[in-house]
Amino acid sequence: MKILVIGGGGREHALAWKCAQSAEVTEVIVAPGNAGTALEAKVRNVNVSADDIDALIELAASEKIGLTIVGPEQPLVAGIVDQFKARDLPCFGPVAAAAQLEGSKAYTKDFLLRHGIPTGDYESFTDVDLALAYVRKKGVPIVIKADGLAAGKGVIVAFSQIDAEDAVKDMLSQGVFGDAGHRIVIEEYLEGEEASFIVMTDGTSILPLASSQDHKARDEGDVGPNTGGMGAYSPAPVVTPAIEQRIMDQVIKPTLAGLRSDGIHYLGFLYAGLMITAEGIPKVIEFNCRMGDPETQPIMARMKSDLAPICLAAIAGELSGVKADWDPRAALGVVMAAGGYPAGYAKGKIIRGLPLKRSHDSKVFHAGTATRGADVVTSGGRVLCVVGLGDTVAIASDTAYNLVKTIEWDDVYYRNDIGHRAIEREQS
Ligand code: AMP
């Protein structure tokens, strides 16, 4: 069987690498892929953008693709799965109506409230004066979110009144996030420990993936601007078996039941970004309609089962009873970024020290990389995700950072404390 993976980041490298390991898979095509996917055995890049749905349909039809997996959210929100379905092309991901769970924060907050799923208090606004009055009434800390897709950057956690009011004005008056910020959600600040919980679903049956946690803030100590993610690890020790059961019972199952009662069939990965409160209550911060990046990288490094047959079982509506096997070791991924990210950064820097040999306890996934002659060069803000495996998160971290230190380019930036909360828990 041939597989098409749509996207060109670290998540897609991990998905393509995972799919290519299956004996049932003859070739994985990645559109557009990156320098890392170009180097994988059985994997071929095709230069079609993840947003060019017509060209992707043509590619899937002409290459007789048996399964397409969509990496990023934009094509899902734009309805790529609806269009693949209309052509009878098997595609794992939610239709546009279901992808609204990520496409609009206001829709999602209303959905959560309507279905009694725990989340922070909130209100939505398009009027700047009403929004400012609400912020003044509520006080800080408070969270201001652009309604639409903003590549993980449209969220401001404000600890001062001035930052909160500036965020409101930036989004509603200055249009800093363009269309995505013409409507905003102002939300209660939730305290606790964050965790990501990702499941695969056929709309009714649910296969939970290994738990994980990412670090969104750019700088050490989880401060600085929000990014797409600077590192992640799996499992997330905060998700104990009891908490996992609560997440399933109080968040995932009611969400799928709520969607069904709203007439929406959800097929694909469903990602719940959660705050686990001190009382152990999982509250929804956000939903994503796809795998997380960089959570996918450590999760795929731990997944022992074949991914493609699980996706196909879900597409057939036969996920019930399907289980996944996991490497009992922990995996931890460190994102190596271009200096300046998430703001302006240079591209085209030659990357030195990439490992040439396979290893049983580490893997370098590429994100913003390109091939230039014999060199691999930087071509994006997040450049690599270096994953280490180990019996504990601390050992996985040592493995990852030992490899990180051998890779370099001009102006490389990374955090040295990925996994710090999990490591503190292990040591306490
Ligand atoms: P999001 O894009 O909605 O996942 O938000 C990005 C990050 O902002 C999250 O990973 C949290 O660290 C933080 N955040 C978002 N909403 C809240 C909230 N209501 N309370 C506290 N932190 C939040």
Short mmCIF file of C-alpha atoms in Angstrom, two decimals, residues 13-403:
data_model
loop_
_atom_site.label_atom_id
_atom_site.label_comp_id
_atom_site.label_asym_id
_atom_site.label_seq_id
_atom_site.Cartn_x
_atom_site.Cartn_y
_atom_site.Cartn_z
CA HIS A 13 8.46 13.55 9.32
CA ALA A 14 7.53 11.46 12.37
CA LEU A 15 4.27 10.22 10.77
CA ALA A 16 6.02 9.34 7.49
CA TRP A 17 8.91 7.61 9.29
CA LYS A 18 6.42 5.59 11.34
CA CYS A 19 4.30 4.59 8.34
CA ALA A 20 7.38 3.61 6.31
CA GLN A 21 8.37 1.02 8.94
CA SER A 22 5.31 -1.09 8.15
CA ALA A 23 5.87 -4.21 6.04
CA GLU A 24 2.49 -3.52 4.40
CA VAL A 25 3.61 -0.11 3.15
CA THR A 26 5.50 0.04 -0.15
CA GLU A 27 6.04 3.78 -0.31
CA VAL A 28 5.22 6.94 1.64
CA ILE A 29 4.85 10.14 -0.34
CA VAL A 30 5.14 13.37 1.64
CA ALA A 31 3.73 16.63 0.24
CA PRO A 32 5.82 18.73 0.41
CA GLY A 33 8.07 17.10 3.07
CA ASN A 34 11.49 18.40 4.10
CA ALA A 35 15.17 17.42 3.94
CA GLY A 36 14.60 14.79 6.64
CA THR A 37 11.75 12.98 4.90
CA ALA A 38 13.81 13.06 1.67
CA LEU A 39 16.46 10.96 3.44
CA GLU A 40 14.15 8.25 4.84
CA ALA A 41 14.00 4.79 3.28
CA LYS A 42 10.76 4.16 1.29
CA VAL A 43 9.83 7.86 1.55
CA ARG A 44 9.62 10.32 -1.38
CA ASN A 45 8.86 14.04 -1.31
CA VAL A 46 6.56 15.56 -3.90
CA ASN A 47 6.58 19.31 -4.24
CA VAL A 48 2.89 19.99 -3.64
CA SER A 49 1.89 22.43 -0.93
CA ALA A 50 -0.27 21.23 2.00
CA ASP A 51 -2.83 23.91 1.08
CA ASP A 52 -3.23 22.98 -2.58
CA ILE A 53 -6.18 20.64 -2.15
CA ASP A 54 -6.86 20.18 -5.88
CA ALA A 55 -3.26 19.17 -6.56
CA LEU A 56 -3.28 16.83 -3.54
CA ILE A 57 -6.41 15.09 -4.82
CA GLU A 58 -4.77 14.65 -8.21
CA LEU A 59 -1.62 13.29 -6.56
CA ALA A 60 -3.58 10.81 -4.40
CA ALA A 61 -5.58 9.60 -7.42
CA SER A 62 -2.65 9.32 -9.85
CA GLU A 63 -0.38 7.58 -7.32
CA LYS A 64 -3.21 5.20 -6.25
CA ILE A 65 -2.73 6.17 -2.62
CA GLY A 66 -4.38 3.71 -0.20
CA LEU A 67 -4.36 6.08 2.78
CA THR A 68 -3.80 9.82 3.20
CA ILE A 69 -2.93 11.25 6.61
CA VAL A 70 -3.31 15.01 6.99
CA GLY A 71 -0.71 16.61 9.28
CA PRO A 72 -1.56 20.32 9.66
CA GLU A 73 -4.84 21.97 10.64
CA GLN A 74 -5.25 24.46 7.78
CA PRO A 75 -6.24 21.96 5.06
CA LEU A 76 -8.55 20.17 7.53
CA VAL A 77 -10.34 23.40 8.43
CA ALA A 78 -10.50 24.20 4.70
CA GLY A 79 -12.32 20.90 4.05
CA ILE A 80 -9.67 18.63 2.51
CA VAL A 81 -11.28 15.49 3.96
CA ASP A 82 -14.71 16.43 2.57
CA GLN A 83 -13.12 16.75 -0.87
CA PHE A 84 -11.16 13.48 -0.63
CA LYS A 85 -14.34 11.70 0.51
CA ALA A 86 -16.26 13.09 -2.45
CA ARG A 87 -13.66 11.39 -4.68
CA ASP A 88 -13.68 8.14 -2.65
CA LEU A 89 -10.07 8.62 -1.58
CA PRO A 90 -9.38 7.21 1.93
CA CYS A 91 -8.26 10.09 4.13
CA PHE A 92 -7.70 10.07 7.89
CA GLY A 93 -8.82 13.34 9.42
CA PRO A 94 -11.96 15.25 10.39
CA VAL A 95 -14.31 16.92 7.87
CA ALA A 96 -14.50 20.73 7.95
CA ALA A 97 -17.54 20.80 10.25
CA ALA A 98 -15.67 18.67 12.80
CA ALA A 99 -12.40 20.60 12.39
CA GLN A 100 -14.24 23.69 13.70
CA LEU A 101 -13.20 22.40 17.13
CA GLU A 102 -9.81 23.83 16.26
CA GLY A 103 -10.84 26.38 13.63
CA SER A 104 -12.87 28.57 15.99
CA LYS A 105 -12.20 29.00 19.70
CA ALA A 106 -15.58 30.73 20.16
CA TYR A 107 -17.38 27.74 18.57
CA THR A 108 -15.44 25.36 20.83
CA LYS A 109 -16.13 27.29 24.02
CA ASP A 110 -19.86 27.39 23.19
CA PHE A 111 -19.75 23.66 22.39
CA LEU A 112 -18.05 22.85 25.72
CA LEU A 113 -20.55 24.92 27.68
CA ARG A 114 -23.54 23.38 25.86
CA HIS A 115 -22.33 19.85 26.56
CA GLY A 116 -21.21 20.41 30.15
CA ILE A 117 -17.52 19.66 29.49
CA PRO A 118 -15.17 21.31 32.03
CA THR A 119 -13.35 24.44 30.79
CA GLY A 120 -12.57 27.97 32.02
CA ASP A 121 -15.23 30.73 32.11
CA TYR A 122 -15.15 32.96 29.04
CA GLU A 123 -16.87 35.44 26.78
CA SER A 124 -16.42 36.18 23.07
CA PHE A 125 -16.12 39.69 21.63
CA THR A 126 -15.82 41.52 18.33
CA ASP A 127 -16.24 45.00 19.88
CA VAL A 128 -13.09 46.47 21.37
CA ASP A 129 -14.83 48.65 23.99
CA LEU A 130 -16.98 45.80 25.31
CA ALA A 131 -13.88 43.57 25.43
CA LEU A 132 -11.88 46.19 27.33
CA ALA A 133 -14.72 46.70 29.80
CA TYR A 134 -14.84 42.91 30.40
CA VAL A 135 -11.07 42.74 30.98
CA ARG A 136 -11.30 45.63 33.48
CA LYS A 137 -14.17 43.93 35.30
CA LYS A 138 -12.42 40.52 35.50
CA GLY A 139 -8.89 41.72 36.32
CA VAL A 140 -5.69 39.74 35.79
CA PRO A 141 -4.34 37.13 35.22
CA ILE A 142 -6.56 36.62 32.19
CA VAL A 143 -6.18 34.97 28.80
CA ILE A 144 -6.91 36.64 25.45
CA LYS A 145 -7.27 34.39 22.40
CA ALA A 146 -7.71 35.11 18.71
CA ASP A 147 -10.75 33.12 17.54
CA GLY A 148 -9.27 31.61 14.39
CA LEU A 149 -6.11 29.77 13.39
CA ALA A 150 -2.94 31.65 14.34
CA ALA A 151 -0.29 28.89 14.20
CA GLY A 152 -0.34 28.49 17.98
CA LYS A 153 0.62 32.13 18.51
CA GLY A 154 -2.77 33.81 18.96
CA VAL A 155 -2.93 33.33 22.74
CA ILE A 156 -1.80 35.95 25.24
CA VAL A 157 -1.67 35.02 28.91
CA ALA A 158 -1.71 38.47 30.53
CA PHE A 159 -0.47 39.03 34.07
CA SER A 160 -0.82 42.83 33.99
CA GLN A 161 -3.81 44.98 33.11
CA ILE A 162 -1.79 46.85 30.51
CA ASP A 163 -0.72 43.63 28.72
CA ALA A 164 -4.32 42.40 28.75
CA GLU A 165 -5.66 45.65 27.28
CA ASP A 166 -2.84 45.81 24.71
CA ALA A 167 -3.64 42.25 23.57
CA VAL A 168 -7.32 43.14 23.13
CA LYS A 169 -6.45 46.28 21.15
CA ASP A 170 -3.80 44.49 19.05
CA MET A 171 -6.28 41.84 17.99
CA LEU A 172 -9.52 43.83 17.62
CA SER A 173 -8.26 47.28 16.55
CA GLN A 174 -4.83 46.64 15.00
CA GLY A 175 -5.64 43.34 13.29
CA VAL A 176 -2.36 41.77 14.41
CA PHE A 177 -3.67 38.26 13.70
CA GLY A 178 -5.64 39.33 10.63
CA ASP A 179 -8.97 37.58 10.14
CA ALA A 180 -8.14 35.08 12.90
CA GLY A 181 -8.32 37.89 15.48
CA HIS A 182 -11.44 39.78 14.39
CA ARG A 183 -13.26 37.88 17.07
CA ILE A 184 -11.58 37.10 20.39
CA VAL A 185 -12.27 34.87 23.36
CA ILE A 186 -11.41 36.22 26.80
CA GLU A 187 -10.95 33.38 29.20
CA GLU A 188 -10.42 32.69 32.88
CA TYR A 189 -6.78 31.92 33.74
CA LEU A 190 -6.55 28.26 34.75
CA GLU A 191 -3.96 27.06 37.25
CA GLY A 192 -2.53 23.58 37.33
CA GLU A 193 -0.32 21.31 35.24
CA GLU A 194 -0.87 21.06 31.50
CA ALA A 195 -1.09 17.81 29.58
CA SER A 196 -1.91 16.84 26.03
CA PHE A 197 -4.21 13.89 25.49
CA ILE A 198 -4.55 12.68 21.92
CA VAL A 199 -6.89 9.98 20.71
CA MET A 200 -7.69 8.36 17.39
CA THR A 201 -11.41 7.95 16.79
CA ASP A 202 -13.87 6.72 14.19
CA GLY A 203 -16.51 8.98 15.72
CA THR A 204 -17.68 6.39 18.27
CA SER A 205 -14.80 4.13 19.31
CA ILE A 206 -11.73 5.70 20.85
CA LEU A 207 -8.10 4.62 20.84
CA PRO A 208 -6.10 6.78 23.27
CA LEU A 209 -2.48 7.43 22.29
CA ALA A 210 0.28 7.65 24.89
CA SER A 211 0.00 10.85 26.97
CA SER A 212 2.39 13.70 26.32
CA GLN A 213 3.27 17.22 27.30
CA ASP A 214 4.73 20.03 25.26
CA HIS A 215 6.41 23.30 26.19
CA LYS A 216 4.84 26.21 24.31
CA ALA A 217 6.84 29.10 25.77
CA ARG A 218 10.08 29.93 23.98
CA ASP A 219 12.38 30.31 26.95
CA GLU A 220 13.60 28.25 29.87
CA GLY A 221 11.31 28.21 32.92
CA ASP A 222 8.30 28.33 30.53
CA VAL A 223 8.49 32.08 30.01
CA GLY A 224 8.75 34.27 26.93
CA PRO A 225 6.55 34.37 23.84
CA ASN A 226 4.29 31.48 22.86
CA THR A 227 5.61 29.32 20.03
CA GLY A 228 4.38 26.31 18.12
CA GLY A 229 6.23 24.25 20.76
CA MET A 230 9.85 24.04 21.91
CA GLY A 231 9.89 20.42 23.02
CA ALA A 232 7.69 17.58 24.27
CA TYR A 233 7.83 14.29 26.11
CA SER A 234 5.77 11.16 26.56
CA PRO A 235 4.38 9.88 28.86
CA ALA A 236 3.25 12.91 30.90
CA PRO A 237 3.50 11.73 34.54
CA VAL A 238 0.62 14.06 35.55
CA VAL A 239 -1.69 11.77 33.55
CA THR A 240 -1.96 8.92 36.05
CA PRO A 241 -4.33 6.03 35.20
CA ALA A 242 -6.99 7.68 37.40
CA ILE A 243 -6.60 11.04 35.63
CA GLU A 244 -6.65 9.30 32.24
CA GLN A 245 -9.97 7.70 33.17
CA ARG A 246 -11.35 11.11 34.14
CA ILE A 247 -10.12 12.64 30.87
CA MET A 248 -11.87 9.88 28.94
CA ASP A 249 -15.12 10.10 30.98
CA GLN A 250 -15.35 13.87 31.45
CA VAL A 251 -13.76 15.20 28.25
CA ILE A 252 -13.21 12.79 25.34
CA LYS A 253 -16.39 10.67 25.49
CA PRO A 254 -18.74 13.64 26.12
CA THR A 255 -17.04 15.56 23.31
CA LEU A 256 -17.65 12.80 20.78
CA ALA A 257 -21.18 12.28 22.10
CA GLY A 258 -21.78 16.05 21.86
CA LEU A 259 -20.53 16.12 18.29
CA ARG A 260 -22.76 13.19 17.37
CA SER A 261 -25.79 14.85 18.92
CA ASP A 262 -24.91 17.99 16.92
CA GLY A 263 -24.93 15.80 13.78
CA ILE A 264 -21.15 15.89 13.31
CA HIS A 265 -19.15 12.75 12.64
CA TYR A 266 -15.57 13.12 13.89
CA LEU A 267 -12.94 10.87 12.29
CA GLY A 268 -9.26 11.42 12.93
CA PHE A 269 -6.87 12.46 15.63
CA LEU A 270 -8.51 14.52 18.37
CA TYR A 271 -6.11 16.42 20.58
CA ALA A 272 -7.27 17.82 23.90
CA GLY A 273 -5.01 20.45 25.47
CA LEU A 274 -5.84 20.21 29.17
CA MET A 275 -5.10 21.91 32.45
CA ILE A 276 -5.14 19.38 35.28
CA THR A 277 -6.16 21.41 38.32
CA ALA A 278 -4.78 20.84 41.83
CA GLU A 279 -7.99 18.87 42.56
CA GLY A 280 -7.25 16.60 39.58
CA ILE A 281 -10.03 18.00 37.36
CA PRO A 282 -9.11 18.04 33.65
CA LYS A 283 -10.25 21.35 32.12
CA VAL A 284 -10.13 21.88 28.36
CA ILE A 285 -7.79 24.65 27.21
CA GLU A 286 -8.16 23.87 23.53
CA PHE A 287 -8.89 21.16 21.01
CA ASN A 288 -6.78 20.46 17.98
CA CYS A 289 -8.14 18.46 15.08
CA ARG A 290 -4.79 16.79 14.32
CA MET A 291 -1.68 15.51 16.03
CA GLY A 292 0.44 18.03 17.93
CA ASP A 293 3.83 19.22 16.79
CA PRO A 294 6.18 18.44 18.59
CA GLU A 295 4.16 15.86 20.63
CA THR A 296 3.91 13.57 17.59
CA GLN A 297 7.68 13.09 17.52
CA PRO A 298 8.06 11.46 20.99
CA ILE A 299 4.69 9.67 20.64
CA MET A 300 5.65 8.08 17.31
CA ALA A 301 9.08 7.21 18.73
CA ARG A 302 7.22 5.14 21.38
CA MET A 303 4.52 3.62 19.18
CA LYS A 304 5.22 -0.04 18.42
CA SER A 305 2.02 -0.87 16.50
CA ASP A 306 1.64 -0.04 12.81
CA LEU A 307 -0.10 3.29 12.39
CA ALA A 308 -1.59 2.85 8.91
CA PRO A 309 -3.86 -0.16 9.68
CA ILE A 310 -5.28 1.72 12.69
CA CYS A 311 -6.11 4.71 10.47
CA LEU A 312 -7.75 2.40 7.93
CA ALA A 313 -9.76 0.63 10.66
CA ALA A 314 -11.02 4.03 11.82
CA ILE A 315 -11.96 5.07 8.27
CA ALA A 316 -13.93 1.79 7.99
CA GLY A 317 -15.68 2.59 11.31
CA GLU A 318 -14.04 -0.46 12.86
CA LEU A 319 -11.82 0.99 15.56
CA SER A 320 -13.67 -0.87 18.32
CA GLY A 321 -11.32 -3.32 20.05
CA VAL A 322 -8.19 -2.00 18.28
CA LYS A 323 -5.29 -1.49 20.69
CA ALA A 324 -1.88 0.09 20.28
CA ASP A 325 1.40 -1.18 21.77
CA TRP A 326 3.85 1.26 23.27
CA ASP A 327 7.54 1.19 24.06
CA PRO A 328 7.59 1.33 27.88
CA ARG A 329 10.49 3.77 27.72
CA ALA A 330 9.91 7.52 27.93
CA ALA A 331 10.68 9.69 24.90
CA LEU A 332 11.67 13.35 25.01
CA GLY A 333 12.07 15.70 22.06
CA VAL A 334 14.04 18.95 22.07
CA VAL A 335 13.20 21.47 19.35
CA MET A 336 16.26 23.15 17.85
CA ALA A 337 15.09 26.48 16.46
CA ALA A 338 16.50 29.39 14.50
CA GLY A 339 17.59 32.29 16.74
CA GLY A 340 14.84 34.92 16.85
CA TYR A 341 11.95 32.46 16.40
CA PRO A 342 8.94 33.00 16.77
CA ALA A 343 9.65 36.52 15.47
CA GLY A 344 12.06 37.16 12.57
CA TYR A 345 14.88 34.66 11.94
CA ALA A 346 17.44 33.84 9.27
CA LYS A 347 17.13 30.89 6.86
CA GLY A 348 19.66 29.04 4.74
CA LYS A 349 22.18 28.26 7.51
CA ILE A 350 24.16 25.05 6.97
CA ILE A 351 23.37 22.41 9.62
CA ARG A 352 26.41 20.46 10.80
CA GLY A 353 26.66 17.26 12.83
CA LEU A 354 23.44 15.50 11.77
CA PRO A 355 23.85 11.82 12.72
CA LEU A 356 24.38 9.48 9.79
CA LYS A 357 23.74 6.19 11.57
CA ARG A 358 20.48 4.81 12.95
CA SER A 359 20.25 4.51 16.70
CA HIS A 360 17.98 2.43 18.96
CA ASP A 361 17.54 5.26 21.47
CA SER A 362 17.41 8.48 19.47
CA LYS A 363 16.02 9.99 16.29
CA VAL A 364 16.37 13.40 14.68
CA PHE A 365 13.15 14.59 13.08
CA HIS A 366 13.42 17.48 10.63
CA ALA A 367 10.98 20.40 10.46
CA GLY A 368 12.22 23.61 8.76
CA THR A 369 15.01 22.08 6.70
CA ALA A 370 15.83 22.01 3.00
CA THR A 371 18.47 20.40 0.82
CA ARG A 372 20.96 22.72 -0.90
CA GLY A 373 23.47 20.79 -2.96
CA ALA A 374 25.18 18.39 -0.58
CA ASP A 375 24.11 20.41 2.47
CA VAL A 376 21.06 20.37 4.71
CA VAL A 377 20.14 23.98 5.51
CA THR A 378 17.63 25.71 7.79
CA SER A 379 14.40 26.86 6.12
CA GLY A 380 12.05 27.63 9.00
CA GLY A 381 11.76 28.73 12.64
CA ARG A 382 11.59 25.29 14.19
CA VAL A 383 14.33 23.37 12.44
CA LEU A 384 14.79 19.97 14.13
CA CYS A 385 13.26 17.93 16.93
CA VAL A 386 15.84 15.66 18.53
CA VAL A 387 14.18 12.75 20.35
CA GLY A 388 15.86 10.58 22.97
CA LEU A 389 14.43 7.42 24.58
CA GLY A 390 15.20 6.14 28.08
CA ASP A 391 13.81 4.22 31.03
CA THR A 392 12.90 7.53 32.69
CA VAL A 393 12.18 11.01 31.34
CA ALA A 394 15.51 12.09 32.90
CA ILE A 395 17.44 9.46 30.93
CA ALA A 396 15.51 10.26 27.74
CA SER A 397 16.44 13.91 28.32
CA ASP A 398 20.15 13.07 28.71
CA THR A 399 20.08 11.04 25.50
CA ALA A 400 18.34 13.84 23.58
CA TYR A 401 20.59 16.63 24.87
CA ASN A 402 23.78 14.63 24.25
CA LEU A 403 22.74 14.43 20.61
#
